[in-house]
CSV table of C-alpha atoms and ligand atoms in Angstrom, one decimal:
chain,number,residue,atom,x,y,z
R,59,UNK,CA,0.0,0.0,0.0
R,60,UNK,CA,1.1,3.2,-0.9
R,61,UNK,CA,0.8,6.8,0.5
R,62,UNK,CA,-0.7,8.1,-2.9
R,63,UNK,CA,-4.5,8.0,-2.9
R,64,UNK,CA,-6.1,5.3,-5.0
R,65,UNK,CA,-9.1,5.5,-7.3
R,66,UNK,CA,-10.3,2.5,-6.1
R,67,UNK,CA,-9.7,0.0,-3.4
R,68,UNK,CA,-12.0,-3.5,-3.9
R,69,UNK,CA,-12.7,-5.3,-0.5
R,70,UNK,CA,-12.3,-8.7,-1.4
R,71,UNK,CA,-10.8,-10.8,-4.1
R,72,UNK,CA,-13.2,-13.8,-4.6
R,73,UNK,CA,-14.0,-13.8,-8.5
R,74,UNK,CA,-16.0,-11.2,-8.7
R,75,UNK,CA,-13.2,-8.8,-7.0
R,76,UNK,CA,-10.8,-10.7,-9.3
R,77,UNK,CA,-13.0,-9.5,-12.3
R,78,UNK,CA,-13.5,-6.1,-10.8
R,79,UNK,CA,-9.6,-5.4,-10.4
R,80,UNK,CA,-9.2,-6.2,-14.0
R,81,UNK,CA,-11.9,-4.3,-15.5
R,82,UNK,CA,-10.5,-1.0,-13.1
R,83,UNK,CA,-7.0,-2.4,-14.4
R,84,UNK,CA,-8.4,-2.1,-18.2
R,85,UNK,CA,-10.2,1.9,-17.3
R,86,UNK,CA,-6.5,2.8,-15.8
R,87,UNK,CA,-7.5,3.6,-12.6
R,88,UNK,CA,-5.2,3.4,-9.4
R,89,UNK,CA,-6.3,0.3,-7.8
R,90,UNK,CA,-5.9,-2.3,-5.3
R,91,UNK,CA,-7.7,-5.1,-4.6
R,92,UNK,CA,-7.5,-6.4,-0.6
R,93,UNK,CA,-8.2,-9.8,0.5
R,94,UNK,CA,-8.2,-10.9,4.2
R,95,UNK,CA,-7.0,-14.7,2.8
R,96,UNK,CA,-3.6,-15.8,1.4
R,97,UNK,CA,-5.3,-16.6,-1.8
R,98,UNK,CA,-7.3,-15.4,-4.5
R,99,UNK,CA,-10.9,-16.7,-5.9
R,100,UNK,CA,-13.0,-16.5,-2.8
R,101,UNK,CA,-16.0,-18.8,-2.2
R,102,UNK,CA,-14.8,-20.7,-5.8
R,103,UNK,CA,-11.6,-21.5,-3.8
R,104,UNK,CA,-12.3,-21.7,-0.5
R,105,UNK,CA,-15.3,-24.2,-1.0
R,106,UNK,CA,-15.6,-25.8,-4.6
R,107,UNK,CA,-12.1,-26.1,-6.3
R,108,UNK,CA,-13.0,-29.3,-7.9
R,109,UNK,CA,-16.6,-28.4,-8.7
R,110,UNK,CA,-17.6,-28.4,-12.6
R,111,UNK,CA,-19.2,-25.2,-13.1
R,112,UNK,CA,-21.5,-25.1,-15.7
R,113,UNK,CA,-23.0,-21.5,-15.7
R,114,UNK,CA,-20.3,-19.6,-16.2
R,115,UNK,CA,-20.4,-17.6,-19.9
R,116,UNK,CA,-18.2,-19.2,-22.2
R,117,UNK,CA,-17.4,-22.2,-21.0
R,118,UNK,CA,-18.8,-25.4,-21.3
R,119,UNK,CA,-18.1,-26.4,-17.6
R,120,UNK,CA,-15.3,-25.1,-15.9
R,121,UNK,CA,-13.6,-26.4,-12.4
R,122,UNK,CA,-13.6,-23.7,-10.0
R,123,UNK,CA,-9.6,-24.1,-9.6
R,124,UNK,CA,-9.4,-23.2,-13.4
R,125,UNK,CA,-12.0,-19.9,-13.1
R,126,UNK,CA,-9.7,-18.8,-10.7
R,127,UNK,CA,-6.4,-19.8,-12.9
R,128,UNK,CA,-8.0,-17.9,-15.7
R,129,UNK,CA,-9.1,-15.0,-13.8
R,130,UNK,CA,-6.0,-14.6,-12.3
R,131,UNK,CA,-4.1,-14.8,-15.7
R,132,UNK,CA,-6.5,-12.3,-16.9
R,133,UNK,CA,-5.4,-9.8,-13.8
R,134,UNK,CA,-1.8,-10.4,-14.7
R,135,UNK,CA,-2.6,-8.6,-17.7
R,136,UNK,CA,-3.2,-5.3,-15.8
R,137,UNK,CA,0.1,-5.7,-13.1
R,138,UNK,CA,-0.3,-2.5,-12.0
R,139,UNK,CA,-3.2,-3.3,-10.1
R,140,UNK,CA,-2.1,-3.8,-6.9
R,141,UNK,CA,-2.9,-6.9,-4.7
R,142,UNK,CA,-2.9,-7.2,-1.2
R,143,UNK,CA,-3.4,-11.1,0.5
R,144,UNK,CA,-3.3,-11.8,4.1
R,145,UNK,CA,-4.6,-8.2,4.4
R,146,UNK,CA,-8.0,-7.6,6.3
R,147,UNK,CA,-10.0,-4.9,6.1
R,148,UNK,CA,-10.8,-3.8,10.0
R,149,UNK,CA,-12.5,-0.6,9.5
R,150,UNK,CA,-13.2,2.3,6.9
R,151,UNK,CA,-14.3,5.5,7.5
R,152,UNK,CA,-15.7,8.6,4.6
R,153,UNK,CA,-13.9,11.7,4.9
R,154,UNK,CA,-14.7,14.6,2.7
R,155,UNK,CA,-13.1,13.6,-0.3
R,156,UNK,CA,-11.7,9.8,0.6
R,157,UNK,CA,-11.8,6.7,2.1
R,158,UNK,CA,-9.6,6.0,5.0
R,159,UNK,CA,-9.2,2.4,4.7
R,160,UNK,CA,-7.9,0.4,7.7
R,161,UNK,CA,-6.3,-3.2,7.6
R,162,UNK,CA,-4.3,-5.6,9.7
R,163,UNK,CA,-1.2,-4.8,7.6
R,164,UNK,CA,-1.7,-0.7,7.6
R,165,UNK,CA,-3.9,2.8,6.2
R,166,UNK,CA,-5.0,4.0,3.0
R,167,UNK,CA,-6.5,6.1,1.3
R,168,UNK,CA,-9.3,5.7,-1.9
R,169,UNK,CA,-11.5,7.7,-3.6
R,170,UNK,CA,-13.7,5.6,-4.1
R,171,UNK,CA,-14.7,1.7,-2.6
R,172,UNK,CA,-15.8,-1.3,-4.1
R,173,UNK,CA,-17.3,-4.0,-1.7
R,174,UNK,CA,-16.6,-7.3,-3.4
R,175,UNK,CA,-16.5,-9.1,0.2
R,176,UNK,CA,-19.3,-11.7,-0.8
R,177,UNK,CA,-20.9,-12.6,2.5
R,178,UNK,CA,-18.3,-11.1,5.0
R,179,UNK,CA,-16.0,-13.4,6.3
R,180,UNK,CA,-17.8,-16.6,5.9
R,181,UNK,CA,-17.3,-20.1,8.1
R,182,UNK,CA,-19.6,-23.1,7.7
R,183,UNK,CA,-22.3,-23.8,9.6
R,184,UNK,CA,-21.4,-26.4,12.0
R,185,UNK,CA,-22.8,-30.0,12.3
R,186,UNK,CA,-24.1,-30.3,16.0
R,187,UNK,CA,-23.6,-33.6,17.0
R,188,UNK,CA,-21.9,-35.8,19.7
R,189,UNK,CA,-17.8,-36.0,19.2
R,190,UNK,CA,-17.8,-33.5,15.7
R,191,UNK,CA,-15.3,-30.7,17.6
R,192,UNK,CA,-13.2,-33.7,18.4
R,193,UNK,CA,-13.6,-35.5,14.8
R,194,UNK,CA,-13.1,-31.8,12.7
R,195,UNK,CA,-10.3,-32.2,10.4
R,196,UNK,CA,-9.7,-35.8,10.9
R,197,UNK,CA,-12.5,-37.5,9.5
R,198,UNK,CA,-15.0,-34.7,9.7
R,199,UNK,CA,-14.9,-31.9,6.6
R,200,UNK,CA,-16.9,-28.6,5.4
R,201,UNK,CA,-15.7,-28.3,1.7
R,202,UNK,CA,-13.7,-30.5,-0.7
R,203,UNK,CA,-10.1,-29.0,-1.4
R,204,UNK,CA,-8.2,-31.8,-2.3
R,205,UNK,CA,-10.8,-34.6,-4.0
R,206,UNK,CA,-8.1,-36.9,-4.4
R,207,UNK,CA,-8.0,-37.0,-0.2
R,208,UNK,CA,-11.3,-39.2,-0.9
R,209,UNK,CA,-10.3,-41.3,-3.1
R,210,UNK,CA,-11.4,-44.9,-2.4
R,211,UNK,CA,-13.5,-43.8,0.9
R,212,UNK,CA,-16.8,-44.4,2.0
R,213,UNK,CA,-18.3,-40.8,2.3
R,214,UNK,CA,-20.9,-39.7,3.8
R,215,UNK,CA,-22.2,-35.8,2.8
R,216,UNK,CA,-24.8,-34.5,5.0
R,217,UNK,CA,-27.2,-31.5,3.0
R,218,UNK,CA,-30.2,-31.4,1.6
R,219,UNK,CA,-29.3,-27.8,-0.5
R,220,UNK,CA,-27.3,-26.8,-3.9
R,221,UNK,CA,-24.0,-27.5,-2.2
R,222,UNK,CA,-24.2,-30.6,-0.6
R,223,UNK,CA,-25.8,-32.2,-4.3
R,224,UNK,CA,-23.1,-30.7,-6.1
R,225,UNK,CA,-20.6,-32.2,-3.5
R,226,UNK,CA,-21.7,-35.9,-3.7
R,227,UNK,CA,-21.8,-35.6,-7.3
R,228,UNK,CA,-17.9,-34.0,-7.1
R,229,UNK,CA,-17.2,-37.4,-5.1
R,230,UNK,CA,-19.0,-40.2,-6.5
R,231,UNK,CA,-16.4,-40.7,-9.7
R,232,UNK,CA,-13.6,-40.7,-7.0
R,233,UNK,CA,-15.1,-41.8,-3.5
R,234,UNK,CA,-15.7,-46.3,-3.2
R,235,UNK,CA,-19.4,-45.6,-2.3
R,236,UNK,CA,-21.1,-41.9,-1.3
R,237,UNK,CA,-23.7,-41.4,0.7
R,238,UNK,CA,-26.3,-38.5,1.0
R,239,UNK,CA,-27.9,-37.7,4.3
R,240,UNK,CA,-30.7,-35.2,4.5
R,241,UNK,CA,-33.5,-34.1,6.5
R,242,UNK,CA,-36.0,-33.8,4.7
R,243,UNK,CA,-37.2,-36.1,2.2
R,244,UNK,CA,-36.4,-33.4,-0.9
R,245,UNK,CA,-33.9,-31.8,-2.4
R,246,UNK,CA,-33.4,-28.4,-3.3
R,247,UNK,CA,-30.6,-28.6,-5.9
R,248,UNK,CA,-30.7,-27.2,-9.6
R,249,UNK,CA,-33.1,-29.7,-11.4
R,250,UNK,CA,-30.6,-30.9,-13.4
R,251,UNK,CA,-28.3,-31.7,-10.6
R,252,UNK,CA,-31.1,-33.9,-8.8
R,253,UNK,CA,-32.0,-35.8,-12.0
R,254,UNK,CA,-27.9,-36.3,-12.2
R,255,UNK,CA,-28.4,-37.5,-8.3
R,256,UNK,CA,-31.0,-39.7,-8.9
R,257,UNK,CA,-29.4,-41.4,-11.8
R,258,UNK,CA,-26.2,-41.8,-10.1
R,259,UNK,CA,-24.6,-44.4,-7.8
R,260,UNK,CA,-24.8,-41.9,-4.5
R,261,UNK,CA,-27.1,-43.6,-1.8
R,262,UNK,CA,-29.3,-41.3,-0.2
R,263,UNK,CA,-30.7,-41.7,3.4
R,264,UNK,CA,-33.7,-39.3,4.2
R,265,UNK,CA,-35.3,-38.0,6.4
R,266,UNK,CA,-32.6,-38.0,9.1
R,267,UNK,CA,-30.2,-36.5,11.3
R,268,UNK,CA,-27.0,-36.6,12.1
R,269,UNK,CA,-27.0,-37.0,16.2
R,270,UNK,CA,-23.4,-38.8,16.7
R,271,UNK,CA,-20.1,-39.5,15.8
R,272,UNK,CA,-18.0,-42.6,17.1
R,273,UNK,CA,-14.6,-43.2,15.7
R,274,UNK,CA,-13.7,-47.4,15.5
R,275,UNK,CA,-10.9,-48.5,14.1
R,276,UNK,CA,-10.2,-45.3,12.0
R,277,UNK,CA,-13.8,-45.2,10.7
R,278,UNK,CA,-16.2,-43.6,11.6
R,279,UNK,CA,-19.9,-44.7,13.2
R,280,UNK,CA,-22.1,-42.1,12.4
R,281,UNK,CA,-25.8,-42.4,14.4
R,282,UNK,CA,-28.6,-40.9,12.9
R,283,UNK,CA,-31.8,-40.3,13.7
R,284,UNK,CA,-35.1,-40.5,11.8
R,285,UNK,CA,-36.9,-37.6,12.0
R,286,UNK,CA,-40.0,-36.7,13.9
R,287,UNK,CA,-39.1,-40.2,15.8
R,288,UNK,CA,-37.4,-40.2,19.3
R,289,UNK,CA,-35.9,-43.8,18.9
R,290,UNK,CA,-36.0,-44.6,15.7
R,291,UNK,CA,-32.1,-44.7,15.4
R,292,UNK,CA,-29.5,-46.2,12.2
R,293,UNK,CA,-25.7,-46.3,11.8
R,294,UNK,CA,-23.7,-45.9,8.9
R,295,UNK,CA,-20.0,-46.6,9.4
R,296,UNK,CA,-17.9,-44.9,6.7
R,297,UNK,CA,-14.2,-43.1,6.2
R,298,UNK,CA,-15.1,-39.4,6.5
R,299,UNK,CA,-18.3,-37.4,6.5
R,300,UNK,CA,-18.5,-34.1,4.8
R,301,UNK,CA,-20.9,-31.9,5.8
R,302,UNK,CA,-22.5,-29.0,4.0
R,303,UNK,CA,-25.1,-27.2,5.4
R,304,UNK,CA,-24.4,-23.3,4.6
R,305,UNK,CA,-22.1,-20.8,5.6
R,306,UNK,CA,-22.9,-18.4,8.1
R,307,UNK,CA,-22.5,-15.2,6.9
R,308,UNK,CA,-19.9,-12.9,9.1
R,309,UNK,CA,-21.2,-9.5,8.3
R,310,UNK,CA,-20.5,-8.1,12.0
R,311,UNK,CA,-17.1,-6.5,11.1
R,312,UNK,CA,-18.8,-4.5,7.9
R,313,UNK,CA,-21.5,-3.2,10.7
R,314,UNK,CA,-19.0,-2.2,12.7
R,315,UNK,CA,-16.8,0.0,10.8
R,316,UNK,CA,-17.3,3.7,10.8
R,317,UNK,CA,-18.6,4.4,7.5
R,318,UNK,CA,-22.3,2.9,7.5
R,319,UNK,CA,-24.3,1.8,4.0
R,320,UNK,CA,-27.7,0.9,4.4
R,321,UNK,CA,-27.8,-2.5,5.0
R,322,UNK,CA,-30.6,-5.7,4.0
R,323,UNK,CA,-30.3,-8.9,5.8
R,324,UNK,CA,-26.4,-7.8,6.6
R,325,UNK,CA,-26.5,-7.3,2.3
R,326,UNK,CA,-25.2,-3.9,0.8
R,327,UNK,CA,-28.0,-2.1,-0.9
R,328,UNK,CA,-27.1,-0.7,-4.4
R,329,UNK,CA,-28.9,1.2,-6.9
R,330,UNK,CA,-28.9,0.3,-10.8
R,331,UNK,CA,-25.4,1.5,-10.6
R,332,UNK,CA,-24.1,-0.7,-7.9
R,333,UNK,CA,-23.4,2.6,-5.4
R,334,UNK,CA,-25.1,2.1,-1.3
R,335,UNK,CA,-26.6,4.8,0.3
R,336,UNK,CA,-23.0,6.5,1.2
R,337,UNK,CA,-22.2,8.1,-2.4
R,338,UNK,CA,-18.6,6.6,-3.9
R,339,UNK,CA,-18.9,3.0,-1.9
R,340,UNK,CA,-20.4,0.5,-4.5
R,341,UNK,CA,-20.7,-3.1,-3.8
R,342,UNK,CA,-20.7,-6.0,-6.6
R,343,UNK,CA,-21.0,-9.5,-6.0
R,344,UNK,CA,-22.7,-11.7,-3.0
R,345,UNK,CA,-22.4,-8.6,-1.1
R,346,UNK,CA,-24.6,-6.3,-3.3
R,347,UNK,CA,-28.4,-6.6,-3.3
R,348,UNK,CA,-31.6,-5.3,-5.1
R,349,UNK,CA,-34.6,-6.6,-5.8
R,350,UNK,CA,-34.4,-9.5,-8.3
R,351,UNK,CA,-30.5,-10.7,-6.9
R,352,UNK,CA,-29.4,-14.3,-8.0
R,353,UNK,CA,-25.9,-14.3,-6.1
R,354,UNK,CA,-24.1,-16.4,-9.5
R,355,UNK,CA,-20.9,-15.2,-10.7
R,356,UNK,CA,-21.9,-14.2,-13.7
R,357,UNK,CA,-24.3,-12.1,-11.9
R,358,UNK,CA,-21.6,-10.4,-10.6
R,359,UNK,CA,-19.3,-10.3,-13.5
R,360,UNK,CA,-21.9,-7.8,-15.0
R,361,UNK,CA,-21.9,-5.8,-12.6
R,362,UNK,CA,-18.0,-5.1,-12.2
R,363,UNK,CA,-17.7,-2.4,-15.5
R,364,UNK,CA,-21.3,-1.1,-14.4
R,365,UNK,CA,-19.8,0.0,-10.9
R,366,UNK,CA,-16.2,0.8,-12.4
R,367,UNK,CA,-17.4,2.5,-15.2
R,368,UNK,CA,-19.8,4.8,-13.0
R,369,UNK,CA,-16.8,5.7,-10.8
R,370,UNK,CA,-14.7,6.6,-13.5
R,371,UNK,CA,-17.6,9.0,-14.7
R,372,UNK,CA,-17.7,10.6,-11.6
R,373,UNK,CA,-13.7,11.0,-10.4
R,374,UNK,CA,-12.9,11.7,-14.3
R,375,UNK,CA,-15.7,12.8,-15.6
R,376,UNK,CA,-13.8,14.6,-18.7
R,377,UNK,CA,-12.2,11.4,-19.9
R,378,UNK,CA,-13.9,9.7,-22.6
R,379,UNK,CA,-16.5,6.7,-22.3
R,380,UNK,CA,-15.5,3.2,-23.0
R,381,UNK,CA,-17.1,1.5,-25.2
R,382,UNK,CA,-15.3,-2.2,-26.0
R,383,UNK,CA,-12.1,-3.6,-24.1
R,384,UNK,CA,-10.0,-3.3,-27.3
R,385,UNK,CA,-10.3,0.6,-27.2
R,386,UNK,CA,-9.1,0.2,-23.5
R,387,UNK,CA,-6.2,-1.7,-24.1
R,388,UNK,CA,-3.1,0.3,-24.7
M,639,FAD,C1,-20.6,-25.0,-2.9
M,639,FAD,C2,-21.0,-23.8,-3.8
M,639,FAD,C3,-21.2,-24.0,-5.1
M,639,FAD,C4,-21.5,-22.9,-5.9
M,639,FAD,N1,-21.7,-23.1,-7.3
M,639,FAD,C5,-21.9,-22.1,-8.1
M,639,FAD,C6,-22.1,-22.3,-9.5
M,639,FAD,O1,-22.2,-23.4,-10.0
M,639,FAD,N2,-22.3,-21.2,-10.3
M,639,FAD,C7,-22.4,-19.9,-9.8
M,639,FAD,O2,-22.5,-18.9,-10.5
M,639,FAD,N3,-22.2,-19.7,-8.4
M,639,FAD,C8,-22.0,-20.7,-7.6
M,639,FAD,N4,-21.8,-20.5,-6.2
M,639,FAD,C9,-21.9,-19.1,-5.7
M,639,FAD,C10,-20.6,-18.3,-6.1
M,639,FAD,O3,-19.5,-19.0,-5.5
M,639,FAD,C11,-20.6,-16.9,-5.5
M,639,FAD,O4,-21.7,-16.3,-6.1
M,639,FAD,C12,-19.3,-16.2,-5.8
M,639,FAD,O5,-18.2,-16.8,-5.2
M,639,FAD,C13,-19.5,-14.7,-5.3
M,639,FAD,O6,-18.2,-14.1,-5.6
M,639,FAD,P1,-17.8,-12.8,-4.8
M,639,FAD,O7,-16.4,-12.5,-5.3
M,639,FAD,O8,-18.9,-11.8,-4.8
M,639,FAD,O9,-17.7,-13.3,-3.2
M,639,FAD,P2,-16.8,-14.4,-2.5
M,639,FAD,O10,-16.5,-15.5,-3.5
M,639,FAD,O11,-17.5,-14.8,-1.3
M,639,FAD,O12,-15.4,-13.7,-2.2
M,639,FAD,C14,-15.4,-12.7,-1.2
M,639,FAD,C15,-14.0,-12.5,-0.7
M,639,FAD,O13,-13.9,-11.4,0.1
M,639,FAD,C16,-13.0,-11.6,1.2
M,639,FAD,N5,-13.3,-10.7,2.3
M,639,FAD,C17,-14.5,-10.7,3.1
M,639,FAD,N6,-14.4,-9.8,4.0
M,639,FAD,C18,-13.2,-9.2,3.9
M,639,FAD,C19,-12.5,-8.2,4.6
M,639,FAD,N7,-13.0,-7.5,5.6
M,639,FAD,N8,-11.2,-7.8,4.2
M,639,FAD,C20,-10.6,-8.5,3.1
M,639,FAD,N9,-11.2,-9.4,2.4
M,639,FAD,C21,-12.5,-9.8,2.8
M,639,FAD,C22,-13.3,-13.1,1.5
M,639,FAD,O14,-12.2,-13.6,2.2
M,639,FAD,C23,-13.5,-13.7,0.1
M,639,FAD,O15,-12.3,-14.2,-0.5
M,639,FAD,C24,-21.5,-21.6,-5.4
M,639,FAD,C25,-21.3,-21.4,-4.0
M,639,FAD,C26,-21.0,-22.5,-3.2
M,639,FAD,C27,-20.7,-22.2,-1.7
C-alpha cells in the first residue's frame, strides 16, 4: 500500500473482486484489490475447487480451480493493479473527499470503494452432533479442497441444498461408495443436478439427522436419527463425513466500521449503478443486493464495469467513455 490516494480499493478478491480489479485495471485507474486470505478466488476457492461449473459464460463447464487460474491470468494482464493477501479490512471511514481504509497490515487512502467481500467473512455452519469438535479435520470436513483426499473412501455428505448435491456428485467418480444424508425427504438442488443425483450411484438416506459421531478402528460410526421419531435410530460406518449445510454469513465486522451503508439482511444495498446509500462505496458480487438478486458469478461479472465504469464518470468525468475492451487496451 502506498501513500498516494487510489481511485479504487476493492474489498475482497473472490472472483468477482478478481473481475472487478481487471476491469478498473483495463479503465487505468489506481487500484488495489485487498483480500483478508492468502489466496485469490474467494467462495470458488475456499469451498468448490474441484466443482464443474457449468454457468459460467463461455465455458462449457469449468472447475472452479481453473475460473480462478484464468481470472487470475487475466489480472496479470493489468500488473499494475495492486494486490494485497493476508490483508483484512478492519475498519473504513468517509472523509470529505476519501476513504480511509484500515487493515491488519496498515492505512490507506481511496476515492472511491468497491465492496466485493461476498458474504463477509464466511465459516460453515457447524454440524451439531456428539464427538464433531473432536472429529473436525480428521474424518469430519466442510468443503472438498483436495478430491483426491477421498479417493477410495466411504463418504458420507450431509445436506439437503445446492452445495451438498453438487458435492456428492464431485465425489462419486472418486469416493468407493457416497452417501447423501438429508433431512427432509427433498432436495433443493438445480433440477438438473437432482436428475444427475438420482441417476447416479450416490445412496441417499432421508429423512434424518446426524446425532453422533464414534470413531472405531479409524472409521467412523455415524448415528442418525429419523426424523420426527425419538428412537428410531441407524448407523452408517464410513471413512469421512462431509458436511454442507451453509455458511454463516460474518457481516458483523462491515457493521461495525465507521462508514455505514444501508444494509438488507447484513447485504449492501445498491442502486442500478451498484453505489449504497454512502455516495462513492459500490458493492458488486454476493455482497450487493436489489430486488431481483441471484448471487451467481456471472451475476456479478456484469456488474463489475457497471460500478467501475460509473466511478470513473464521476472521479474523471472529462475522460472519454468506454465502449469495447480493445479501445481500452493500450
Ligand atoms: C458450494 C458452492 C457452489 C456454488 N456453485 C456455483 C455455481 O455453480 N455457479 C455460480 O454462478 N455460483 C456458484 N456459487 C456461488 C458463487 O461461488 C458466488 O456467487 C461467488 O463466489 C461470489 O463471488 P464474490 O467475489 O462476490 O464473493 P466471494 O467468493 O465470497 O469472495 C469474497 C472474498 O472477500 C473476502 N473478504 C471478506 N471480508 C473481507 C475483509 N473484511 N477484508 C478483506 N477481504 C475480505 C473473503 O475472504 C472472500 O475471499 C456456489 C457457491 C457455493 C458455496
Amino acid at each position: 500500500m502506498t501513500n498516494d490516494v487510489y481511485d479504487i480499493t476493492i474489498i475482497g478478491g473472490g472472483p468477482v473482486g478478481m473481475f472487478t480489479g481487471f476491469y478498473s485495471g483495463l479503465r487505468e485507474a489506481k487500484v488495489q484489490i485487498i483480500e483478508s486470505l492468502e489466496q485469490l478466488g474467494g467462495q470458488v476457492m475456499a469451498q468448490y475447487p474441484e466443482k464443474n461449473i457449468l454457468d459460467v459464460a463461455g465455458f462449457a463447464g469449468v472447475s472452479g480451480r481453473e475460473l480462478v487460474q484464468n481470472l487470475e491470468a487475466q489480472l496479470d494482464t493489468v500488473p499494475e493493479v495492486e494486490r494485497h493477501l493476508n490483508t483484512k479490512v478492519t475498519n473504513v471511514t468517509k472523509h470529505e473527499d476519501y476513504f480511509e481504509i484500515e487493515t491488519t497490515q496498515g492505512t490507506s487512502k481511496s476515492r472511491a470503494v468497491i465492496l466485493a467481500s461476498g458474504n463477509g467473512a464466511f465459516h460453515p455452519r457447524e454440524l451439531r452432533a456428539e464427538n464433531a469438535e473432536a472429529e473436525t479435520g480428521k474424518h469430519l470436513f466442510y468443503g472438498i479442497s483436495n478430491l483426491s483426499r477421498f479417493a477410495g473412501k466411504d463418504v458420507l455428505v450431509a445436506g439437503g441444498g445446492n452445495s451438498a448435491v453438487d458435492m456428492a456428485l464431485m465425489l462419486e467418480p472418486v469416493a468407493h461408495q457416497v452417501t447423501l444424508i438429508h433431512r427432509r425427504n427433498e432436495f433443493r438442488g438445480l433440477e438438473k443436478m437432482v436428475h444427475q443425483l438420482e441417476a447416479s450411484s450416490v445412496q441417499i438416506v432421508t429423512p434424518y439427522l446426524i446425532q453422533k459421531l464414534n470413531e472405531v478402528d479409524h472409521r467412523l460410526q455415524v448415528e442418525a436419527k429419523r426424523m420426527k421419531t425419538d428412537d428410531d435410530f441407524i448407523t452408517l460406518t464410513v471413512d469421512d463425513v462431509v458436511v454442507n449445510y451453509g455458511f454463516i454469513a460474518n457481516n458483523k465486522d462491515l457493521e461495525a466500521w465507521n462508514v455505514q451503508p444501508e444494509l438488507e439482511h447484513s447485504l449492501v444495498k445498491v442502486n442500478r449503478e451498484l453505489e449504497s446509500s454512502v455516495p462513492l462505496l459500490f458493492s458488486v458480487g454476493d455482497q450487493a443486493i436489489y430486488p431481483g438478486k441471484d448471487t451467481l458469478i456471472a451475476t456479478g461479472f456484469g456488474e463489475a464495469p457497471l460500478a467501475v465504469n460509473t466511478i470513473m464518470k464521476r472521479l474523471y468525468p472529462d475522460r472519454r467513455l468506454p465502449i469495447h475492451s480493445t479501445s481500452l487496451k493500450r
